[in-house]
XYZ file of C-alpha atoms in Angstrom:
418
model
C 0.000 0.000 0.000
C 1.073 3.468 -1.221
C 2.068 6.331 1.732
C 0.181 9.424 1.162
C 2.750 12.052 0.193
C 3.348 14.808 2.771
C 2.898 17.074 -0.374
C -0.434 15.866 -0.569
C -1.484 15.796 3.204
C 0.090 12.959 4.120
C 2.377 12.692 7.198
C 6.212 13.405 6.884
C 8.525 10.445 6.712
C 11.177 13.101 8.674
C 9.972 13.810 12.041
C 13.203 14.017 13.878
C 14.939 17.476 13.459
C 17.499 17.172 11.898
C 20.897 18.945 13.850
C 22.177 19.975 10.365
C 22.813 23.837 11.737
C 25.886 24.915 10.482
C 28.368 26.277 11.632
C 27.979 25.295 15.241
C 29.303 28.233 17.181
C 30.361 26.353 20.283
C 30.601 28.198 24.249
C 34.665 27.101 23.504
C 34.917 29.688 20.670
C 32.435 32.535 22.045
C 35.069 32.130 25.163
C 37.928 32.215 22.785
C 36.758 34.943 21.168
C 35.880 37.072 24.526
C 39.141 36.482 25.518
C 40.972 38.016 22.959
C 39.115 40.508 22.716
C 39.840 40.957 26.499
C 43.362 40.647 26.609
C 44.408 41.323 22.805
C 45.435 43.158 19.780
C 41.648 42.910 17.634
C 44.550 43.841 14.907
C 47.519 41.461 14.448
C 50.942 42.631 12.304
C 52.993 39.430 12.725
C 52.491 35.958 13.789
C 51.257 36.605 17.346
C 48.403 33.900 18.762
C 45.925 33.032 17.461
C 47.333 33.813 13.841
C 50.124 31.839 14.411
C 48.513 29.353 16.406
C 45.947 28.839 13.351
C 48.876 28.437 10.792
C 51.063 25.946 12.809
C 48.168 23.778 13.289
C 47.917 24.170 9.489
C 51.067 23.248 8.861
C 50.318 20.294 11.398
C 47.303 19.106 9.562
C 48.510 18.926 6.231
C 52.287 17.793 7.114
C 53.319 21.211 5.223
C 56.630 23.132 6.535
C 54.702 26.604 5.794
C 51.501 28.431 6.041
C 49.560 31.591 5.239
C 46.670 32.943 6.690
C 44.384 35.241 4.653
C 40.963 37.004 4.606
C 39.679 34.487 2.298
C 39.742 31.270 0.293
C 39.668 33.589 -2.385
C 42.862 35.519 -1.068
C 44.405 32.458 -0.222
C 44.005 31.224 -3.624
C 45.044 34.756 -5.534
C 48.301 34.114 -3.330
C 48.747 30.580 -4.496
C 49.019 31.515 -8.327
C 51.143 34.174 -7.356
C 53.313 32.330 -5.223
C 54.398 29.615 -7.759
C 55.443 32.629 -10.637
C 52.524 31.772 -13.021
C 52.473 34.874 -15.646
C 50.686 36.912 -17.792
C 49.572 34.624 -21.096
C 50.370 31.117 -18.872
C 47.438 28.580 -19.344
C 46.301 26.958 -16.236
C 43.975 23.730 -16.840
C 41.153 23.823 -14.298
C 37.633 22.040 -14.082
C 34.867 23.875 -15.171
C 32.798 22.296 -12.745
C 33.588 24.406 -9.515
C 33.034 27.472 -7.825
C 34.085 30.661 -9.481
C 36.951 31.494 -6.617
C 39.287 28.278 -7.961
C 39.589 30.516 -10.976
C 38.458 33.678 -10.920
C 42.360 34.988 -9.546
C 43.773 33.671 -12.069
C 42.444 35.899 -14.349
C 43.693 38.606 -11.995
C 47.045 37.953 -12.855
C 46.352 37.549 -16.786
C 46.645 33.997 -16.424
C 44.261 31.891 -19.075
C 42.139 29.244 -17.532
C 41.328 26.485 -19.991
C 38.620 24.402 -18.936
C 38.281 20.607 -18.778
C 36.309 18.098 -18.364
C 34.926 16.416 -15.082
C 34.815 12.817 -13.717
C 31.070 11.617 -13.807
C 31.793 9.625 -11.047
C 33.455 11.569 -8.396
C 32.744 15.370 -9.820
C 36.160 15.821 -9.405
C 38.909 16.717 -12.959
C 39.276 14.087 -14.725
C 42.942 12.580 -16.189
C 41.308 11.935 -19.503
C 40.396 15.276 -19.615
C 43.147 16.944 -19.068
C 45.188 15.385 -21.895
C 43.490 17.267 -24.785
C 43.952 20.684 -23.217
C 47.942 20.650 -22.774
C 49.772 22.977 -24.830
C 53.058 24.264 -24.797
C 51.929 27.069 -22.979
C 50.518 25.109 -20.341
C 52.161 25.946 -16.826
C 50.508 23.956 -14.453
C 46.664 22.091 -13.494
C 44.369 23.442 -10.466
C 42.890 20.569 -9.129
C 39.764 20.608 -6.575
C 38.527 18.147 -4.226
C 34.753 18.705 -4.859
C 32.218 18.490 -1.817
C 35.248 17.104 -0.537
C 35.853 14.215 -2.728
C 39.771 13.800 -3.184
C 40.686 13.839 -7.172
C 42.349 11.014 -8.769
C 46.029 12.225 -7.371
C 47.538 9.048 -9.085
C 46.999 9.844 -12.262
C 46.847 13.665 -12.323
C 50.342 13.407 -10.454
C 51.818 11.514 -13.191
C 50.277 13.905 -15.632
C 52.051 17.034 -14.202
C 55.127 14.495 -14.050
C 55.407 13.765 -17.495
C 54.735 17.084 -18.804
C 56.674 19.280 -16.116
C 53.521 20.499 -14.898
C 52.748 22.514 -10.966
C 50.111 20.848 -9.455
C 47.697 23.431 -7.570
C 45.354 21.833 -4.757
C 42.133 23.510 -4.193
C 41.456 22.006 -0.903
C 38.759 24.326 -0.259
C 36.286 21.436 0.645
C 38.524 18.761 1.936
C 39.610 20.243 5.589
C 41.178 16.414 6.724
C 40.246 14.540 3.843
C 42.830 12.101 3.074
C 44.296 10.002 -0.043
C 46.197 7.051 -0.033
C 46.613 7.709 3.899
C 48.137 11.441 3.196
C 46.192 14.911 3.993
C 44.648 16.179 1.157
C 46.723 19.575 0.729
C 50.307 17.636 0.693
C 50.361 16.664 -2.692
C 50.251 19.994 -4.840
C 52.870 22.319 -4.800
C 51.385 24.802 -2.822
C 47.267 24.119 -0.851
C 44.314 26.501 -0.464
C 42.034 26.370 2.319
C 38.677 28.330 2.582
C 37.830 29.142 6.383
C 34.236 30.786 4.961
C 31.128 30.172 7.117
C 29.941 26.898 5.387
C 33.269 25.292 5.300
C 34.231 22.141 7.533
C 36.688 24.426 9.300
C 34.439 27.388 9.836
C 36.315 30.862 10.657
C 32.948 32.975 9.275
C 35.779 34.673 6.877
C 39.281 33.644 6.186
C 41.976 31.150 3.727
C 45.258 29.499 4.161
C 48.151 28.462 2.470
C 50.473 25.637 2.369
C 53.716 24.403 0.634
C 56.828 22.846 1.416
C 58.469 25.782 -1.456
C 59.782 28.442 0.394
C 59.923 30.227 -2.797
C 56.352 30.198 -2.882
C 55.790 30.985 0.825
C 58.062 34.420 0.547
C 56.278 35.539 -2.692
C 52.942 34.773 -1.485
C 53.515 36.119 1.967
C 54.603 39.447 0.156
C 51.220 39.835 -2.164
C 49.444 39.478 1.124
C 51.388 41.060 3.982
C 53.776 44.003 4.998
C 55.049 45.189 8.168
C 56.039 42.930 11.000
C 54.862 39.891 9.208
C 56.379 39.976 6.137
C 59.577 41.122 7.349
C 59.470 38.687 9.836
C 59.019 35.830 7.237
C 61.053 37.260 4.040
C 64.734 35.527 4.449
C 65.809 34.637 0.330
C 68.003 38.020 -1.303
C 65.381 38.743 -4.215
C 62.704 39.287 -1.664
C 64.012 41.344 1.152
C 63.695 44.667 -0.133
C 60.680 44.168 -0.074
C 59.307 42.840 3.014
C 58.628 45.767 4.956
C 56.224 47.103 2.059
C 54.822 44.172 0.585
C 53.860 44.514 -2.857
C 50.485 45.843 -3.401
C 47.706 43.862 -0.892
C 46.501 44.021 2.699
C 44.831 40.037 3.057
C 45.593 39.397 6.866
C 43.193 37.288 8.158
C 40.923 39.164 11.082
C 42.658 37.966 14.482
C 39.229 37.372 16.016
C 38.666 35.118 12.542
C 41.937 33.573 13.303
C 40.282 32.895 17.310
C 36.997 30.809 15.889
C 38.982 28.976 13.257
C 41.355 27.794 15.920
C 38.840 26.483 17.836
C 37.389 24.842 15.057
C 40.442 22.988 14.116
C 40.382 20.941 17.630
C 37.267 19.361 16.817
C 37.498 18.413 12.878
C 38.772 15.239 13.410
C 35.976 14.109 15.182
C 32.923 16.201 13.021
C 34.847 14.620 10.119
C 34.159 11.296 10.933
C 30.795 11.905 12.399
C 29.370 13.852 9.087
C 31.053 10.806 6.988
C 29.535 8.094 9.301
C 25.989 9.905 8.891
C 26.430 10.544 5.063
C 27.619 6.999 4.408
C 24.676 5.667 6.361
C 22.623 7.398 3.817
C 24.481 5.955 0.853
C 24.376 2.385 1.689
C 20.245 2.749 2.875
C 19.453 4.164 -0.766
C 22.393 3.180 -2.921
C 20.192 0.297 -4.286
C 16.806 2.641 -5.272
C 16.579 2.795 -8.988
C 17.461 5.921 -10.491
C 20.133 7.748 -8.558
C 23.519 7.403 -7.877
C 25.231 8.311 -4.472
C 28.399 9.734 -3.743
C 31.439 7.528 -5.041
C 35.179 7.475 -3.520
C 38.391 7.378 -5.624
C 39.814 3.518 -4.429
C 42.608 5.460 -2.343
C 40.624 8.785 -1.240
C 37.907 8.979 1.757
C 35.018 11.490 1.257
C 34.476 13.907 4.079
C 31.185 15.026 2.720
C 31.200 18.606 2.923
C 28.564 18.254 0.413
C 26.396 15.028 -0.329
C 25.436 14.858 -4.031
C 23.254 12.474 -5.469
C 22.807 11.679 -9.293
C 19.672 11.452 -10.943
C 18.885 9.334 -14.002
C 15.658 11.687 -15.660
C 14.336 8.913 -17.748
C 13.490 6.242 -14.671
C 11.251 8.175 -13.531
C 7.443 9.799 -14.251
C 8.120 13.146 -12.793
C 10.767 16.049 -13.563
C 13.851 16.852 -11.143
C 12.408 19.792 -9.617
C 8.898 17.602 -8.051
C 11.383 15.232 -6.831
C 13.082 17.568 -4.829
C 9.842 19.334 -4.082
C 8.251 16.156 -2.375
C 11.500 15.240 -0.789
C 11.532 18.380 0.975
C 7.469 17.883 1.770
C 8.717 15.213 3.761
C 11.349 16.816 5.924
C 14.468 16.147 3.798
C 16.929 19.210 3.691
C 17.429 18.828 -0.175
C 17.391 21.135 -3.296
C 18.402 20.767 -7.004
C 22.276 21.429 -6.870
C 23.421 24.466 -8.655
C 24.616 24.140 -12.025
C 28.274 25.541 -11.783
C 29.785 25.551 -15.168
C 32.444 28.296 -15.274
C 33.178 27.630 -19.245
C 29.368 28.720 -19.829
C 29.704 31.908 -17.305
C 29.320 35.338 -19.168
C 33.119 36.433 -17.314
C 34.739 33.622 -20.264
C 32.411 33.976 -22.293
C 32.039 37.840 -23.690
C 35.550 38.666 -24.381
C 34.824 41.568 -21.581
C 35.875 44.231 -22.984
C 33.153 46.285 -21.452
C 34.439 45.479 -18.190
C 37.477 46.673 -16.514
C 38.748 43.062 -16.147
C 40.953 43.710 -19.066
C 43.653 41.202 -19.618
C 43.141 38.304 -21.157
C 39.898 39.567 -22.655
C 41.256 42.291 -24.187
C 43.490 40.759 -25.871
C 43.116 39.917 -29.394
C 45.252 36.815 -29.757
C 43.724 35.183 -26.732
C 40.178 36.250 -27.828
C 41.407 33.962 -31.054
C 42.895 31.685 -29.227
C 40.161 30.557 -26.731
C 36.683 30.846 -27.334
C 34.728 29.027 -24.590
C 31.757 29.368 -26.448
C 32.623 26.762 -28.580
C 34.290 24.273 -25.950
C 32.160 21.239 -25.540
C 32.383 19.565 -21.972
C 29.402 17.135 -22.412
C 29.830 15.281 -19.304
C 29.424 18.543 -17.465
C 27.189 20.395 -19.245
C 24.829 16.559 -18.561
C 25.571 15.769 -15.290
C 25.268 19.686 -13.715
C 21.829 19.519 -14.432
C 21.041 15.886 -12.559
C 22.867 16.400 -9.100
C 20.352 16.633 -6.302
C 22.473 18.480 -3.179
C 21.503 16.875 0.832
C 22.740 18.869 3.544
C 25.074 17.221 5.383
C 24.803 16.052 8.902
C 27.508 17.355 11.008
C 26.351 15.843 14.762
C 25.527 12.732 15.329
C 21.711 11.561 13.766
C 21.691 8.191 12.684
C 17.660 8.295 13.489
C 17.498 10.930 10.976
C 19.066 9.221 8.595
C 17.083 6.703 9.045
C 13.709 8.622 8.371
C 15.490 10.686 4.993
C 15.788 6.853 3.364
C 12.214 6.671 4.478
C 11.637 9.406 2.914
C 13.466 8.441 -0.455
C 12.076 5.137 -0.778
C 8.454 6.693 0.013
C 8.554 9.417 -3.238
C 10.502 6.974 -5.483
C 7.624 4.506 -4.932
C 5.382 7.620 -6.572
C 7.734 8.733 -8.955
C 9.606 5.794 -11.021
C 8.297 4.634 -14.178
């Protein structure tokens, strides 16, 4: 016998709440933050605590001998391109499937991102697609670890290998995620973090930097920082004369940032393995309903679920996307249709801009010649974009709830397959 639909009257599958409030701003970090208030600089010129603090535990997590705090994944990554020496007319391979931010900087320095192609399994770049896009002018390949979802480092490792490429991480999304038993941010040349309000390391506004290159640490360290900190920091001969000035931005991190994301760190480990518990428990209830697809690892990586996306097959069922999601929600499941980043499709590489003051490479004839992302054909992308359905993800611990969302799956697919 067919449930009556909560859409229709009937009574939710999800009657739990679900603790899916995020981020969870603890009595530890109001404390933290009181106190330095209390007893410290709001403003912070070098390394003092908590800045510091934040960046050695960094460095901890991710096994890196250096790291930068900024104001912003976004700074954090504008720093990263800068830091490894990538110039104006350099091409930079980079999925087209992520958020604006992994590329956006690059285009800031007059760097050309040329967009590839994604893996339909894990949403993360794919190795096949990278191989078409290499040219000679190719300096290096951003790779992200989507919803937090390591790449396949294997391959794309021996890519950059082969063809003396700099591997970029984009670790935006994977705050402890591991591959092959390493922390995700230890395999690029240089890491980005994003400390924003939604991420798994939660700072309400803030980035990092890692690498091992201490080339890369001095020059990014510079783009961001002057004063104490930079002159601090700046040791190699080329750089000196210009640590006390920096070259051009102010990206410190806010101190009482630097306080929350501190506190945040101490508890990752153990919200990481709760939200993956919780989101796994979801897979393997509804991993078997016709139709969809959950969440798959790379053999070697583990998933810390920053986001949970599910793929949907269209043609099994009776109904379009959107009343899926619609009843889902009816019956108490956080859910929505998952936006359709594609940055290849975006008007910013699309228009040539020059009515905008981006300038560089849009105004520039032979690139405009060169790359025309109008006529770049990602078809896995442009398919799949369209078919990801996006569950919060459970960061405390709600097993019970989990329980009642596969209720709640198994109750609308019964109404809306084929």
């Amino acid at each position: 016998m067919k449930l009556k639909l909560a859409i229709h009257g009937g009574k939710k599958a999800v009657v739990a709440k679900p603790p899916y409030n995020w981020p969870d701003v603890t009595k530890e970090e109001i404390l933290e933050v009181m106190n330095h208030m209390v007893h410290n600089n709001i403003s912070i010129y070098d390394r003092a605590h908590p800045l510091g603090t934040l960046e050695d535990d960094f460095k901890e997590l991710t096994g890196r001998k250096y790291a930068i705090a900024y104001n912003s994944g976004t700074s954090a990554l504008l720093a990263t391109f800068y830091g490894v020496s990538l110039q104006e007319g350099d091409e930079v391979i980079v999925p087209s499937y992520t958020f604006w931010a992994t590329v956006t900087p690059l285009v800031r320095l007059g760097v050309i991102p040329i967009f590839a192609e994604i893996d339909p399994e894990t949403l993360t770049l794919s190795p096949e697609g990278i191989l078409d896009k290499i040219t000679t002018s190719t300096k290096a390949i951003v790779v992200n670890h989507t919803w937090g979802n390591p790449a396949n480092l294997d391959e794309i490792l021996k890519i950059c290998k082969e063809n003396q490429l700099t591997l970029i991480e984009d670790a935006s999304h994977s705050h402890g995620g591991t591959y092959d038993q390493k922390p995700i941010g230890s395999f690029g040349k240089v890491a980005a973090f994003s400390l924003q309000a939604n991420k798994p390391v939660a700072a309400g506004e803030g980035g990092i930097l890692v690498t091992n290159s201490v080339e890369v640490y001095e020059r990014a360290t510079l783009l961001g920082h002057f004063g104490p900190r930079s002159i601090q920091t700046i040791n190699l001969d080329q750089y000196a004369p210009f640590a006390e000035t920096g070259i051009g931005y102010k990206m410190r991190i806010a101190a009482l940032s630097a306080a929350v994301g501190l506190t945040q760190l101490k508890t990752l480990k153990e919200r990481n393995k709760i939200r993956r518990e919780n989101m796994q428990y979801l897979s393997e209830l509804i991993k078997d309903l016709p139709g969809l697809k959950v969440p798959i690892e790379q053999p070697k990586g583990k998933h810390i679920y920053y986001g949970y996306k599910i793929v949907i097959k269209p043609e099994a069922f009776k109904v379009s996307i959107s009343e899926i999601v619609e009843t889902l929600k009816a019956e108490g499941v956080k859910i929505k249709q998952a936006d359709p980043h594609m940055l290849h499709k975006a008007p910013l590489f699309n228009d040539n801009i020059s009515r905008t003051p981006l300038g560089w490479p849009f105004s520039n004839k032979e690139y405009c010649q060169k790359v025309d992302n109008k006529k770049i054909c990602l078809p896995i992308t442009e398919d799949i974009v369209y078919r990801l359905l996006s569950v919060k993800p459970l960061v405390k611990p709600a097993l019970n709830v989990i329980e009642e969302y596969a209720n709640a799956f198994r109750k609308v697919w019964e109404w809306a397959l084929k």
